[in-house]
Tab-separated table of C-alpha atoms in Angstrom:
chain	number	residue	atom	x	y	z
A	1	MET	CA	-137.237	-252.320	60.321
A	2	ARG	CA	-134.800	-254.671	58.727
A	3	LEU	CA	-134.562	-255.149	54.965
A	4	PRO	CA	-134.553	-258.572	53.432
A	5	ALA	CA	-130.953	-259.393	52.618
A	6	SER	CA	-129.418	-259.461	49.065
A	7	LEU	CA	-129.055	-263.100	47.847
A	8	VAL	CA	-125.492	-261.883	46.466
A	9	ARG	CA	-122.549	-262.756	48.815
A	10	THR	CA	-119.626	-262.539	46.812
A	11	GLU	CA	-116.923	-260.120	46.854
A	12	ASN	CA	-116.854	-260.007	42.922
A	13	VAL	CA	-119.328	-259.809	40.337
A	14	GLY	CA	-120.830	-263.552	39.592
A	15	ALA	CA	-123.146	-264.776	37.018
A	16	ARG	CA	-126.289	-264.889	39.113
A	17	GLU	CA	-125.684	-261.418	39.741
A	18	LYS	CA	-125.386	-260.342	36.054
A	19	TRP	CA	-128.250	-262.535	34.614
A	20	LEU	CA	-130.852	-261.822	37.324
A	21	GLY	CA	-130.126	-258.900	39.017
A	22	TYR	CA	-128.995	-257.094	35.652
A	23	LEU	CA	-130.584	-258.778	32.926
A	24	LEU	CA	-133.903	-260.392	33.904
A	25	GLY	CA	-134.536	-258.257	36.902
A	26	PRO	CA	-135.089	-254.599	35.179
A	27	ALA	CA	-136.827	-256.314	32.290
A	28	GLY	CA	-140.423	-255.375	33.676
A	29	ALA	CA	-140.263	-251.909	34.742
A	30	LEU	CA	-138.098	-251.254	31.486
A	31	LEU	CA	-140.591	-252.988	29.460
A	32	LEU	CA	-143.100	-250.762	30.769
A	33	ASN	CA	-141.329	-247.722	30.320
A	34	ALA	CA	-140.364	-248.673	26.708
A	35	VAL	CA	-143.945	-249.246	25.719
A	36	LEU	CA	-144.892	-245.707	27.397
A	37	ALA	CA	-142.298	-243.637	25.487
A	38	THR	CA	-143.299	-245.108	21.997
A	39	TYR	CA	-147.120	-245.458	22.653
A	40	LEU	CA	-148.706	-243.411	25.837
A	41	ASN	CA	-148.629	-240.274	23.499
A	42	VAL	CA	-150.512	-242.442	20.970
A	43	TYR	CA	-153.146	-243.333	23.400
A	44	TYR	CA	-153.354	-239.729	24.404
A	45	THR	CA	-153.649	-238.718	20.753
A	46	ASP	CA	-155.498	-241.560	19.002
A	47	VAL	CA	-157.540	-243.182	21.749
A	48	LEU	CA	-158.751	-240.351	24.204
A	49	ASN	CA	-158.727	-237.904	21.230
A	50	LEU	CA	-156.701	-234.990	23.391
A	51	THR	CA	-154.860	-232.999	20.655
A	52	PRO	CA	-157.590	-230.500	20.196
A	53	LEU	CA	-158.114	-230.157	24.051
A	54	TRP	CA	-158.127	-226.571	25.028
A	55	GLY	CA	-157.174	-225.521	21.213
A	56	GLY	CA	-154.216	-227.882	21.630
A	57	VAL	CA	-152.661	-226.157	24.635
A	58	PHE	CA	-153.321	-229.355	26.667
A	59	LEU	CA	-150.994	-231.714	25.389
A	60	THR	CA	-148.371	-229.007	24.790
A	61	VAL	CA	-148.393	-227.360	28.294
A	62	PHE	CA	-149.306	-230.438	30.443
A	63	PRO	CA	-146.037	-232.631	29.779
A	64	ILE	CA	-143.810	-229.684	30.186
A	65	VAL	CA	-145.439	-228.957	33.650
A	66	SER	CA	-145.296	-232.409	34.655
A	67	LYS	CA	-141.576	-232.367	34.097
A	68	ILE	CA	-141.036	-229.663	36.292
A	69	ILE	CA	-142.553	-231.414	38.776
A	70	ASP	CA	-140.456	-234.427	38.117
A	71	ALA	CA	-137.287	-232.528	38.193
A	72	VAL	CA	-138.196	-231.629	41.529
A	73	THR	CA	-138.847	-235.058	42.687
A	74	ASN	CA	-135.434	-236.311	41.101
A	75	ILE	CA	-133.537	-233.985	43.334
A	76	ILE	CA	-135.262	-234.850	46.569
A	77	MET	CA	-134.823	-238.388	45.673
A	78	GLY	CA	-130.965	-237.899	45.223
A	79	GLN	CA	-130.826	-236.395	48.354
A	80	VAL	CA	-132.713	-239.212	49.943
A	81	ILE	CA	-130.635	-241.954	48.395
A	82	ASP	CA	-127.512	-240.108	49.467
A	83	ARG	CA	-128.625	-239.740	53.021
A	84	THR	CA	-130.168	-243.617	53.154
A	85	LYS	CA	-128.158	-245.754	55.262
A	86	THR	CA	-129.133	-249.304	55.630
A	87	ARG	CA	-127.101	-252.533	55.462
A	88	GLU	CA	-128.606	-253.351	52.217
A	89	GLY	CA	-126.870	-249.980	50.768
A	90	LYS	CA	-128.595	-246.475	49.798
A	91	ALA	CA	-130.211	-247.164	46.497
A	92	ARG	CA	-131.168	-250.756	46.526
A	93	PRO	CA	-134.106	-250.384	49.445
A	94	TRP	CA	-135.656	-247.791	47.053
A	95	LEU	CA	-135.940	-250.831	44.414
A	96	LEU	CA	-138.056	-252.754	46.830
A	97	LEU	CA	-140.616	-249.774	47.155
A	98	SER	CA	-140.629	-249.258	43.710
A	99	ALA	CA	-141.616	-252.735	43.004
A	100	ILE	CA	-145.180	-251.835	44.143
A	101	LEU	CA	-145.563	-248.401	43.309
A	102	VAL	CA	-144.679	-249.128	39.283
A	103	PRO	CA	-147.436	-251.274	38.745
A	104	VAL	CA	-150.161	-249.638	40.533
A	105	THR	CA	-149.512	-246.229	38.933
A	106	GLY	CA	-148.949	-247.756	35.612
A	107	VAL	CA	-152.329	-249.239	35.566
A	108	LEU	CA	-153.779	-245.615	36.714
A	109	LEU	CA	-152.167	-244.127	33.471
A	110	PHE	CA	-154.755	-245.687	31.217
A	111	THR	CA	-157.991	-246.078	33.317
A	112	VAL	CA	-159.226	-242.534	32.425
A	113	PRO	CA	-162.643	-242.093	32.974
A	114	GLU	CA	-165.290	-241.609	30.065
A	115	SER	CA	-166.438	-238.357	31.544
A	116	SER	CA	-166.095	-234.294	30.797
A	117	ASP	CA	-162.830	-233.027	29.267
A	118	LYS	CA	-162.163	-231.159	32.484
A	119	VAL	CA	-161.987	-234.709	34.421
A	120	LYS	CA	-159.890	-236.677	31.606
A	121	ALA	CA	-157.500	-233.736	31.875
A	122	ILE	CA	-157.269	-233.959	35.826
A	123	TRP	CA	-157.029	-237.640	35.729
A	124	VAL	CA	-154.534	-237.517	33.022
A	125	MET	CA	-152.252	-235.039	34.780
A	126	ILE	CA	-152.408	-236.791	38.113
A	127	SER	CA	-151.726	-240.424	36.970
A	128	TYR	CA	-148.830	-239.196	34.681
A	129	ASN	CA	-147.349	-237.601	37.499
A	130	LEU	CA	-147.743	-240.420	40.191
A	131	PHE	CA	-146.109	-242.551	37.990
A	132	TYR	CA	-143.388	-240.443	36.354
A	133	SER	CA	-142.684	-238.012	39.120
A	134	PHE	CA	-143.142	-240.548	42.151
A	135	ALA	CA	-143.175	-244.218	41.326
A	136	TYR	CA	-140.771	-244.247	38.043
A	137	THR	CA	-138.394	-241.849	39.797
A	138	ILE	CA	-138.090	-243.899	42.743
A	139	PHE	CA	-137.113	-247.092	40.389
A	140	ASN	CA	-135.114	-245.163	37.945
A	141	MET	CA	-132.695	-243.564	40.226
A	142	SER	CA	-131.848	-246.443	42.319
A	143	HIS	CA	-131.845	-248.948	39.208
A	144	GLY	CA	-129.633	-246.302	37.501
A	145	LEU	CA	-126.906	-246.290	40.416
A	146	MET	CA	-127.032	-250.234	40.526
A	147	VAL	CA	-123.867	-250.361	38.077
A	148	PRO	CA	-121.896	-247.410	39.203
A	149	LEU	CA	-122.389	-248.832	42.732
A	150	SER	CA	-121.877	-252.542	42.146
A	151	THR	CA	-117.977	-252.815	41.753
A	152	ARG	CA	-114.963	-250.576	41.576
A	153	ASN	CA	-113.511	-253.069	38.923
A	154	SER	CA	-113.735	-251.443	35.799
A	155	SER	CA	-114.120	-254.491	33.603
A	156	SER	CA	-117.001	-256.014	35.819
A	157	ARG	CA	-118.884	-252.558	35.670
A	158	SER	CA	-118.486	-252.383	31.672
A	159	THR	CA	-119.930	-255.851	31.718
A	160	LEU	CA	-122.841	-255.180	34.007
A	161	SER	CA	-123.550	-251.805	31.986
A	162	VAL	CA	-123.847	-254.260	28.756
A	163	PHE	CA	-126.221	-256.927	30.579
A	164	ASN	CA	-128.186	-253.556	31.498
A	165	GLN	CA	-128.429	-252.385	28.310
A	166	ILE	CA	-129.332	-255.932	26.852
A	167	THR	CA	-132.481	-255.479	28.740
A	168	THR	CA	-133.155	-251.874	27.426
A	169	ILE	CA	-132.554	-253.182	23.787
A	170	MET	CA	-134.664	-256.301	24.201
A	171	MET	CA	-137.514	-254.587	25.491
A	172	SER	CA	-137.306	-251.353	23.152
A	173	GLY	CA	-135.775	-253.026	20.115
A	174	ILE	CA	-137.236	-256.251	20.020
A	175	LEU	CA	-140.511	-256.501	22.037
A	176	VAL	CA	-141.714	-252.914	21.638
A	177	ALA	CA	-140.178	-252.241	17.917
A	178	LEU	CA	-141.145	-255.701	16.435
A	179	LEU	CA	-144.026	-257.563	18.112
A	180	PHE	CA	-146.313	-254.472	18.931
A	181	PRO	CA	-146.542	-252.951	15.370
A	182	MET	CA	-146.526	-256.181	13.539
A	183	VAL	CA	-149.413	-257.989	16.289
A	184	VAL	CA	-150.428	-255.798	19.430
A	185	MET	CA	-150.882	-252.542	17.575
A	186	PRO	CA	-153.048	-253.916	14.902
A	187	ALA	CA	-155.103	-255.978	17.206
A	188	ILE	CA	-156.067	-253.166	19.445
A	189	GLY	CA	-156.286	-250.130	17.471
A	190	ALA	CA	-157.843	-247.547	19.055
A	191	ASP	CA	-160.097	-249.516	21.091
A	192	LYS	CA	-159.525	-248.182	25.012
A	193	THR	CA	-160.894	-251.159	26.893
A	194	LYS	CA	-157.959	-253.512	24.913
A	195	TRP	CA	-155.586	-250.983	25.812
A	196	ILE	CA	-156.297	-250.835	29.469
A	197	THR	CA	-156.108	-254.541	29.523
A	198	LEU	CA	-152.540	-255.000	27.783
A	199	MET	CA	-151.337	-251.949	29.978
A	200	SER	CA	-152.429	-253.595	33.192
A	201	THR	CA	-150.701	-256.837	32.389
A	202	LEU	CA	-147.549	-255.259	31.613
A	203	SER	CA	-147.687	-253.067	34.846
A	204	ILE	CA	-148.165	-256.323	36.981
A	205	ILE	CA	-145.351	-257.916	35.343
A	206	ALA	CA	-142.789	-255.323	36.768
A	207	LEU	CA	-143.481	-256.412	40.408
A	208	PRO	CA	-141.799	-259.867	40.684
A	209	LEU	CA	-138.918	-259.090	38.130
A	210	THR	CA	-138.150	-255.614	40.319
A	211	LEU	CA	-137.936	-257.952	43.242
A	212	LEU	CA	-135.467	-260.015	41.596
A	213	GLU	CA	-133.357	-256.973	40.802
A	214	TYR	CA	-133.361	-256.280	44.572
A	215	PHE	CA	-132.472	-259.669	45.707
A	216	PHE	CA	-129.473	-260.203	42.804
A	217	THR	CA	-127.597	-256.996	43.250
A	218	LYS	CA	-125.155	-255.631	45.487
A	219	GLU	CA	-123.697	-252.143	46.308
A	220	ARG	CA	-120.191	-253.017	47.197
A	221	ILE	CA	-118.745	-249.448	46.747
A	222	THR	CA	-121.562	-248.027	49.450
A	223	GLU	CA	-120.027	-251.098	51.712
A	224	GLU	CA	-116.402	-250.051	50.854
A	225	VAL	CA	-117.088	-246.269	51.698
A	226	GLU	CA	-119.208	-247.095	55.071
A	227	LYS	CA	-116.042	-249.058	56.066
A	228	THR	CA	-114.177	-245.919	56.153
A	229	GLY	CA	-116.724	-244.378	58.082
A	230	GLY	CA	-118.941	-242.884	55.214
A	231	THR	CA	-119.208	-239.973	53.478
A	232	LYS	CA	-119.740	-236.585	54.996
A	233	LYS	CA	-122.960	-235.233	54.191
A	234	LEU	CA	-122.698	-231.975	52.195
A	235	PRO	CA	-125.649	-229.416	51.834
A	236	PHE	CA	-127.188	-229.442	48.414
A	237	GLY	CA	-125.765	-226.373	47.337
A	238	GLU	CA	-122.186	-227.877	47.709
A	239	GLN	CA	-123.071	-230.885	45.895
A	240	MET	CA	-124.040	-228.906	43.058
A	241	ARG	CA	-121.007	-226.738	43.329
A	242	ILE	CA	-118.819	-229.931	43.046
A	243	LEU	CA	-120.829	-231.554	40.292
A	244	PHE	CA	-120.838	-228.328	38.267
A	245	THR	CA	-117.277	-227.489	38.578
A	246	ASP	CA	-116.144	-230.884	37.332
A	247	ARG	CA	-115.643	-230.399	33.408
A	248	TYR	CA	-116.034	-234.377	32.856
A	249	MET	CA	-119.358	-234.123	34.641
A	250	LEU	CA	-120.341	-231.110	32.552
A	251	LEU	CA	-119.632	-232.915	29.380
A	252	ILE	CA	-120.880	-236.070	30.310
A	253	TYR	CA	-124.152	-234.328	30.868
A	254	GLY	CA	-124.199	-232.368	27.965
A	255	TYR	CA	-123.665	-235.204	25.750
A	256	PHE	CA	-126.406	-236.880	27.378
A	257	LEU	CA	-128.858	-233.798	27.114
A	258	VAL	CA	-128.120	-233.174	23.065
A	259	THR	CA	-128.534	-237.298	22.329
A	260	THR	CA	-131.624	-237.376	24.865
A	261	ILE	CA	-133.099	-234.557	23.041
A	262	GLY	CA	-132.669	-236.316	19.469
A	263	THR	CA	-133.762	-239.689	20.885
A	264	VAL	CA	-137.075	-238.503	22.604
A	265	ILE	CA	-138.350	-236.599	19.266
A	266	LYS	CA	-137.398	-239.665	17.208
A	267	ASN	CA	-139.068	-241.987	19.578
A	268	LEU	CA	-141.987	-239.855	19.454
A	269	GLY	CA	-142.158	-239.428	15.591
A	270	LEU	CA	-141.605	-243.324	15.124
A	271	VAL	CA	-145.242	-244.372	15.131
A	272	TYR	CA	-146.407	-241.538	13.427
A	273	TYR	CA	-143.751	-241.662	10.840
A	274	CYS	CA	-144.330	-245.338	9.852
A	275	ASN	CA	-148.123	-244.541	10.067
A	276	TYR	CA	-148.447	-241.652	7.813
A	277	VAL	CA	-145.067	-240.833	5.501
A	278	LEU	CA	-143.440	-244.607	4.757
A	279	GLY	CA	-146.376	-246.875	5.249
A	280	THR	CA	-150.200	-246.778	6.407
A	281	TYR	CA	-151.879	-246.854	9.600
A	282	ASN	CA	-150.968	-249.918	11.974
A	283	ASP	CA	-150.287	-251.868	8.536
A	284	GLY	CA	-148.132	-254.544	10.392
A	285	VAL	CA	-145.211	-254.406	7.941
A	286	THR	CA	-143.620	-250.604	7.942
A	287	GLN	CA	-142.602	-250.132	11.445
A	288	THR	CA	-141.679	-254.001	11.677
A	289	LEU	CA	-139.148	-253.171	8.946
A	290	VAL	CA	-138.002	-250.193	10.149
A	291	SER	CA	-137.331	-251.929	13.804
A	292	VAL	CA	-135.803	-255.175	12.317
A	293	ILE	CA	-133.028	-252.977	10.579
A	294	GLY	CA	-132.803	-251.190	13.914
A	295	GLY	CA	-132.714	-254.304	15.802
A	296	ILE	CA	-129.883	-256.217	13.726
A	297	PRO	CA	-127.159	-253.850	14.673
A	298	MET	CA	-128.417	-253.722	18.329
A	299	GLY	CA	-128.017	-257.506	18.336
A	300	ILE	CA	-124.700	-257.671	16.864
A	301	GLY	CA	-123.150	-255.077	19.036
A	302	ILE	CA	-123.320	-257.025	22.175
A	303	PHE	CA	-120.423	-259.205	20.658
A	304	ALA	CA	-118.872	-256.061	18.825
A	305	VAL	CA	-118.851	-253.043	20.794
A	306	TRP	CA	-117.083	-253.888	23.910
A	307	PRO	CA	-113.994	-255.566	21.817
A	308	LEU	CA	-113.994	-252.147	20.083
A	309	ALA	CA	-114.377	-249.803	23.512
A	310	LYS	CA	-111.510	-251.974	24.822
A	311	LEU	CA	-109.180	-251.304	21.670
A	312	LEU	CA	-110.152	-247.833	21.124
A	313	GLY	CA	-111.541	-246.431	24.233
A	314	LYS	CA	-114.951	-245.795	25.242
A	315	ARG	CA	-115.015	-242.195	24.267
A	316	ASN	CA	-113.472	-242.700	20.779
A	317	VAL	CA	-115.753	-245.670	19.684
A	318	THR	CA	-118.901	-243.299	20.964
A	319	MET	CA	-117.453	-240.512	18.591
A	320	ILE	CA	-117.514	-242.793	15.549
A	321	GLY	CA	-120.650	-243.742	16.273
A	322	CYS	CA	-122.113	-240.167	16.373
A	323	ALA	CA	-120.354	-239.666	13.158
A	324	LEU	CA	-122.537	-242.633	12.063
A	325	ILE	CA	-125.744	-241.461	13.254
A	326	ALA	CA	-125.350	-238.185	11.593
A	327	LEU	CA	-124.664	-239.929	8.293
A	328	GLY	CA	-127.462	-242.367	8.118
A	329	SER	CA	-130.048	-239.451	9.717
A	330	THR	CA	-128.863	-237.219	6.521
A	331	ILE	CA	-129.685	-240.428	4.204
A	332	CYS	CA	-132.899	-240.882	5.802
A	333	TRP	CA	-133.925	-237.445	5.546
A	334	LEU	CA	-133.097	-236.953	2.066
A	335	PHE	CA	-135.264	-239.906	0.938
A	336	PRO	CA	-138.225	-240.015	3.576
A	337	ARG	CA	-140.486	-241.874	1.217
A	338	ASN	CA	-138.052	-244.283	-0.547
A	339	MET	CA	-138.200	-247.682	1.637
A	340	ALA	CA	-135.082	-249.221	0.248
A	341	VAL	CA	-132.841	-246.304	0.583
A	342	PHE	CA	-134.502	-245.423	4.058
A	343	LEU	CA	-133.769	-248.657	5.344
A	344	ILE	CA	-130.048	-248.080	4.375
A	345	GLY	CA	-129.940	-245.109	6.091
A	346	GLN	CA	-131.542	-246.617	9.324
A	347	PHE	CA	-129.189	-249.487	9.183
A	348	ILE	CA	-126.048	-246.812	9.517
A	349	LYS	CA	-128.214	-244.795	11.828
A	350	ASN	CA	-128.911	-247.718	14.488
A	351	THR	CA	-125.240	-249.193	13.840
A	352	GLY	CA	-123.725	-245.706	15.001
A	353	GLY	CA	-126.031	-245.836	18.195
A	354	LEU	CA	-124.407	-249.018	19.496
A	355	PRO	CA	-121.578	-247.268	21.482
A	356	GLY	CA	-123.626	-245.070	23.223
A	357	SER	CA	-126.240	-247.692	24.205
A	358	TYR	CA	-123.892	-249.955	25.497
A	359	VAL	CA	-121.012	-248.081	27.182
A	360	PHE	CA	-122.601	-244.919	28.313
A	361	MET	CA	-123.481	-245.805	31.764
A	362	ALA	CA	-119.899	-247.374	32.330
A	363	LEU	CA	-118.311	-243.818	31.200
A	364	PHE	CA	-120.744	-242.085	33.549
A	365	ALA	CA	-119.261	-244.326	36.188
A	366	ASP	CA	-115.619	-243.361	35.128
A	367	CYS	CA	-116.530	-239.890	35.633
A	368	LEU	CA	-118.221	-240.654	38.946
A	369	ASP	CA	-114.721	-242.163	39.993
A	370	HIS	CA	-112.816	-239.087	38.594
A	371	MET	CA	-115.076	-236.504	40.523
A	372	GLU	CA	-114.456	-238.803	43.580
A	373	TRP	CA	-110.492	-238.421	43.249
A	374	LYS	CA	-110.721	-234.835	42.724
A	375	SER	CA	-113.042	-234.021	45.690
A	376	ASP	CA	-112.268	-237.027	47.946
A	377	LEU	CA	-116.187	-237.430	47.950
A	378	ARG	CA	-119.031	-239.927	46.827
A	379	ILE	CA	-122.107	-238.082	45.869
A	380	ASP	CA	-123.878	-241.052	43.381
A	381	GLY	CA	-127.418	-239.778	44.355
A	382	ALA	CA	-126.907	-235.960	43.615
A	383	ALA	CA	-125.070	-237.128	40.351
A	384	MET	CA	-128.058	-239.487	39.009
A	385	SER	CA	-130.355	-236.942	40.067
A	386	ILE	CA	-129.163	-234.256	37.597
A	387	TYR	CA	-128.712	-237.540	35.308
A	388	ASN	CA	-132.540	-238.272	35.547
A	389	ILE	CA	-133.733	-234.568	35.310
A	390	ILE	CA	-132.088	-234.535	32.283
A	391	ALA	CA	-133.682	-237.702	30.912
A	392	VAL	CA	-137.188	-236.898	32.561
A	393	ALA	CA	-137.420	-233.290	31.784
A	394	MET	CA	-136.407	-233.846	27.668
A	395	VAL	CA	-139.111	-236.195	27.619
A	396	GLY	CA	-141.807	-233.721	28.816
A	397	VAL	CA	-140.329	-230.625	27.072
A	398	MET	CA	-140.075	-232.718	23.951
A	399	THR	CA	-143.418	-234.168	24.072
A	400	GLY	CA	-144.826	-230.914	24.574
A	401	VAL	CA	-142.982	-229.449	21.692
A	402	PHE	CA	-143.629	-232.350	19.576
A	403	ASN	CA	-147.756	-232.257	20.500
A	404	GLY	CA	-147.689	-228.509	19.974
A	405	MET	CA	-146.008	-228.756	16.449
A	406	LEU	CA	-148.610	-231.660	15.487
A	407	ALA	CA	-151.606	-229.347	16.576
A	408	LYS	CA	-150.094	-226.454	14.877
A	409	ALA	CA	-149.736	-228.311	11.699
A	410	GLY	CA	-153.283	-229.581	12.055
A	411	TYR	CA	-152.669	-233.660	12.957
A	412	LEU	CA	-156.267	-235.484	12.288
A	413	ALA	CA	-156.635	-238.250	14.871
A	414	PRO	CA	-158.220	-241.858	13.373
A	415	PHE	CA	-162.008	-242.624	14.745
A	416	THR	CA	-163.701	-245.865	15.022
A	417	ALA	CA	-166.566	-247.392	13.346
A	418	LEU	CA	-168.811	-250.171	13.538
A	419	SER	CA	-169.297	-250.324	9.820
A	420	ALA	CA	-167.845	-249.095	6.634
A	421	GLU	CA	-171.127	-247.089	6.110
A	422	GLU	CA	-171.026	-245.169	9.470
A	423	ALA	CA	-167.238	-244.510	8.737
A	424	ALA	CA	-168.156	-242.992	5.462
A	425	ALA	CA	-170.949	-241.114	6.763
A	426	LYS	CA	-168.473	-239.511	9.244
A	427	LEU	CA	-165.807	-238.766	6.496
A	428	ALA	CA	-168.423	-236.792	4.426
A	429	GLU	CA	-169.775	-234.897	7.558
A	430	ASN	CA	-166.062	-233.610	8.511
A	431	GLY	CA	-165.028	-233.179	5.022
A	432	TRP	CA	-162.106	-235.765	5.611
A	433	ALA	CA	-160.442	-238.143	3.416
A	434	ALA	CA	-159.555	-241.917	4.761
A	435	GLN	CA	-155.885	-242.822	4.133
A	436	VAL	CA	-156.959	-246.133	3.112
A	437	ALA	CA	-159.867	-246.890	1.038
A	438	LEU	CA	-162.706	-248.018	3.294
A	439	GLU	CA	-163.389	-251.053	1.078
A	440	ASN	CA	-159.537	-252.042	2.249
A	441	LEU	CA	-159.831	-251.724	5.702
A	442	LYS	CA	-159.892	-254.890	7.917
A	443	PRO	CA	-161.955	-254.941	10.854
A	444	ALA	CA	-160.652	-256.036	14.307
A	445	ALA	CA	-161.727	-259.515	15.498
A	446	ASP	CA	-165.236	-257.754	17.315
A	447	GLY	CA	-165.728	-255.964	14.013
A	448	VAL	CA	-164.723	-252.478	14.999
A	449	LEU	CA	-163.101	-250.324	12.269
A	450	THR	CA	-160.154	-247.856	13.037
A	451	VAL	CA	-160.244	-245.304	10.531
A	452	ALA	CA	-157.177	-243.400	9.808
A	453	LEU	CA	-157.081	-240.116	8.191
A	454	ALA	CA	-154.725	-238.593	5.550
A	455	GLN	CA	-152.714	-235.968	6.970
A	456	PRO	CA	-151.957	-232.524	5.691
A	457	SER	CA	-148.295	-231.666	4.155
A	458	GLY	CA	-147.316	-229.671	7.319
A	459	VAL	CA	-148.066	-232.654	9.549
A	460	SER	CA	-146.065	-234.764	7.389
A	461	TRP	CA	-143.148	-232.376	7.713
A	462	VAL	CA	-143.114	-232.344	11.158
A	463	ILE	CA	-143.161	-236.135	11.596
A	464	THR	CA	-140.476	-236.422	9.001
A	465	PHE	CA	-138.311	-233.790	10.704
A	466	ALA	CA	-138.841	-235.599	14.300
A	467	PHE	CA	-138.095	-239.178	13.116
A	468	VAL	CA	-134.969	-238.495	10.746
A	469	GLY	CA	-134.010	-234.683	10.721
A	470	LEU	CA	-133.101	-233.715	14.475
A	471	GLU	CA	-130.587	-236.256	14.837
A	472	VAL	CA	-128.451	-235.110	12.116
A	473	PHE	CA	-127.824	-231.914	14.557
A	474	THR	CA	-127.777	-233.675	17.591
A	475	SER	CA	-125.442	-236.553	16.785
A	476	ILE	CA	-122.791	-233.732	15.569
A	477	THR	CA	-123.385	-231.518	18.848
A	478	ALA	CA	-122.672	-234.931	20.808
A	479	PHE	CA	-119.244	-235.565	18.711
A	480	ILE	CA	-118.013	-232.303	19.342
A	481	LEU	CA	-118.841	-232.844	22.955
A	482	LEU	CA	-117.190	-236.347	23.536
A	483	PHE	CA	-113.780	-234.857	21.746
A	484	PHE	CA	-113.036	-233.290	25.396
A	485	LEU	CA	-114.313	-235.979	27.497
A	486	ASN	CA	-110.753	-237.681	27.914
A	487	VAL	CA	-111.637	-239.334	31.459
A	488	GLU	CA	-110.363	-242.447	30.443
A	489	LYS	CA	-106.665	-241.268	30.148
A	490	LYS	CA	-105.628	-241.022	33.974
A	491	LEU	CA	-108.557	-243.170	35.417
A	492	PRO	CA	-106.453	-246.324	36.263
A	493	GLU	CA	-104.048	-243.990	38.387
A	494	GLU	CA	-107.022	-242.348	39.957
A	495	GLN	CA	-108.800	-245.175	40.822
A	496	ALA	CA	-105.518	-246.752	42.734
A	497	GLU	CA	-105.090	-243.527	44.719
A	498	ILE	CA	-108.919	-243.931	45.932
A	499	LYS	CA	-108.359	-247.467	46.776
A	500	ALA	CA	-105.389	-246.481	48.899
A	501	ARG	CA	-107.057	-243.492	50.544
A	502	HIS	CA	-109.872	-245.884	51.721
A	503	GLU	CA	-107.278	-248.344	53.105
A	504	ALA	CA	-105.780	-245.683	54.824
A	505	SER	CA	-108.862	-244.541	56.503
A	506	ALA	CA	-110.120	-248.140	57.270
A	507	GLY	CA	-106.906	-248.388	58.822
A	508	ALA	CA	-106.872	-245.289	60.916
A	509	ALA	CA	-110.571	-246.121	62.159
A	510	SER	CA	-109.682	-249.528	63.324
A	511	ALA	CA	-106.671	-248.455	65.171
A	512	ASP	CA	-108.813	-245.543	67.036
A	513	PRO	CA	-110.523	-247.257	69.873
A	514	VAL	CA	-113.184	-244.530	69.900
């Protein structure tokens, strides 16, 4: 079967490739993933009310088990990509398949039937793994390799990394962080039908945009390697030996692991923190303010981070960022309910997050080039599978940890009612207290009231530590790991040697009549 050809024909990275392939193309799937990262757990706890299921065990264990499955599929997908050989590259063909799979499985995540707890649990487990362990794994692996495989030119590769991150920041830092808490969440509340409609729409949008990414990207490094006869196929164990005996790959993986732990817990805690610690449930103001303060540095960073990275080096500017994250997180943790002081700390914290957000994938690509220089082998799929295993495994593990802490502390999910009288009766029946006086609650357009409950003090502590406390420790650890990651020092010489090897191999191959 012949795949549709890339619409990119140039040897060097051009404008259409940047804007359509790397900025607009990934937007659909990344938007869906950004919404899920922030709100899927809220859907499980607040809409489906799964927190007490099986004594709190279900939402603690199921994400961890699911991510074990996800880790296995990432390893398999890495091997599949490394063994894929088409005229369109080894990673891009899988973008084409993911364009269909991501929307279908995205819809299934939310269409949980109204049935017994057992049926709900089975549906949640199957749909979650169909999306994350199958469909999104295929997209994320192939999408993640587009920057490392796009070009050997460090400047162009860095530009593409920035374009990719602009999309990620736009989706998570503008649409999800600003529009959702201010407009979307107050409108849908805990209404399941509205959630399904919204998420189905977002899932379908991913289809045409992912096709754009397929058609407007090009694997120049894959083409370069194939001209020399390709890279020899190594057993999985040998690939892992090469990866885990390279000090720079170990350091970049370690850095990514600790920062991912901090980021995942922070993302999980965001909505709960704004709803129960700093503000009130879906008030449309608190989360918007927090997100605006976070979004301003990210917007400025588009223009500032690369000049600084060129001047100081990608590693050094990222280390400075880690120090700022630790400082900002400490300020927020010391004053968790003081809005003015908290926002100052949040601004410092998000300014520190700029380098890691924009330059990480370029730094990762530098480590891949160093490993190729050292071993004379290109094992991008295996390297990306470990990267993705860290990303997805920590989402599952940390979600399980977070949900377990919420359940142990006694988290109380909100409920819906058709009138203030019905809400008052349910509060009295269960001995609960409403977070906001019933007379001050505003019903949705269909008249449904979403009633949030006052949380125990232990729940407030868990939420605060998740959103502002943990990153104090993870950013300090990341700073220490980066100190030893001086891969950029000899990279130009190593890249020149790699190019010379390929030219010599290509010349030998063309001279050999066989």
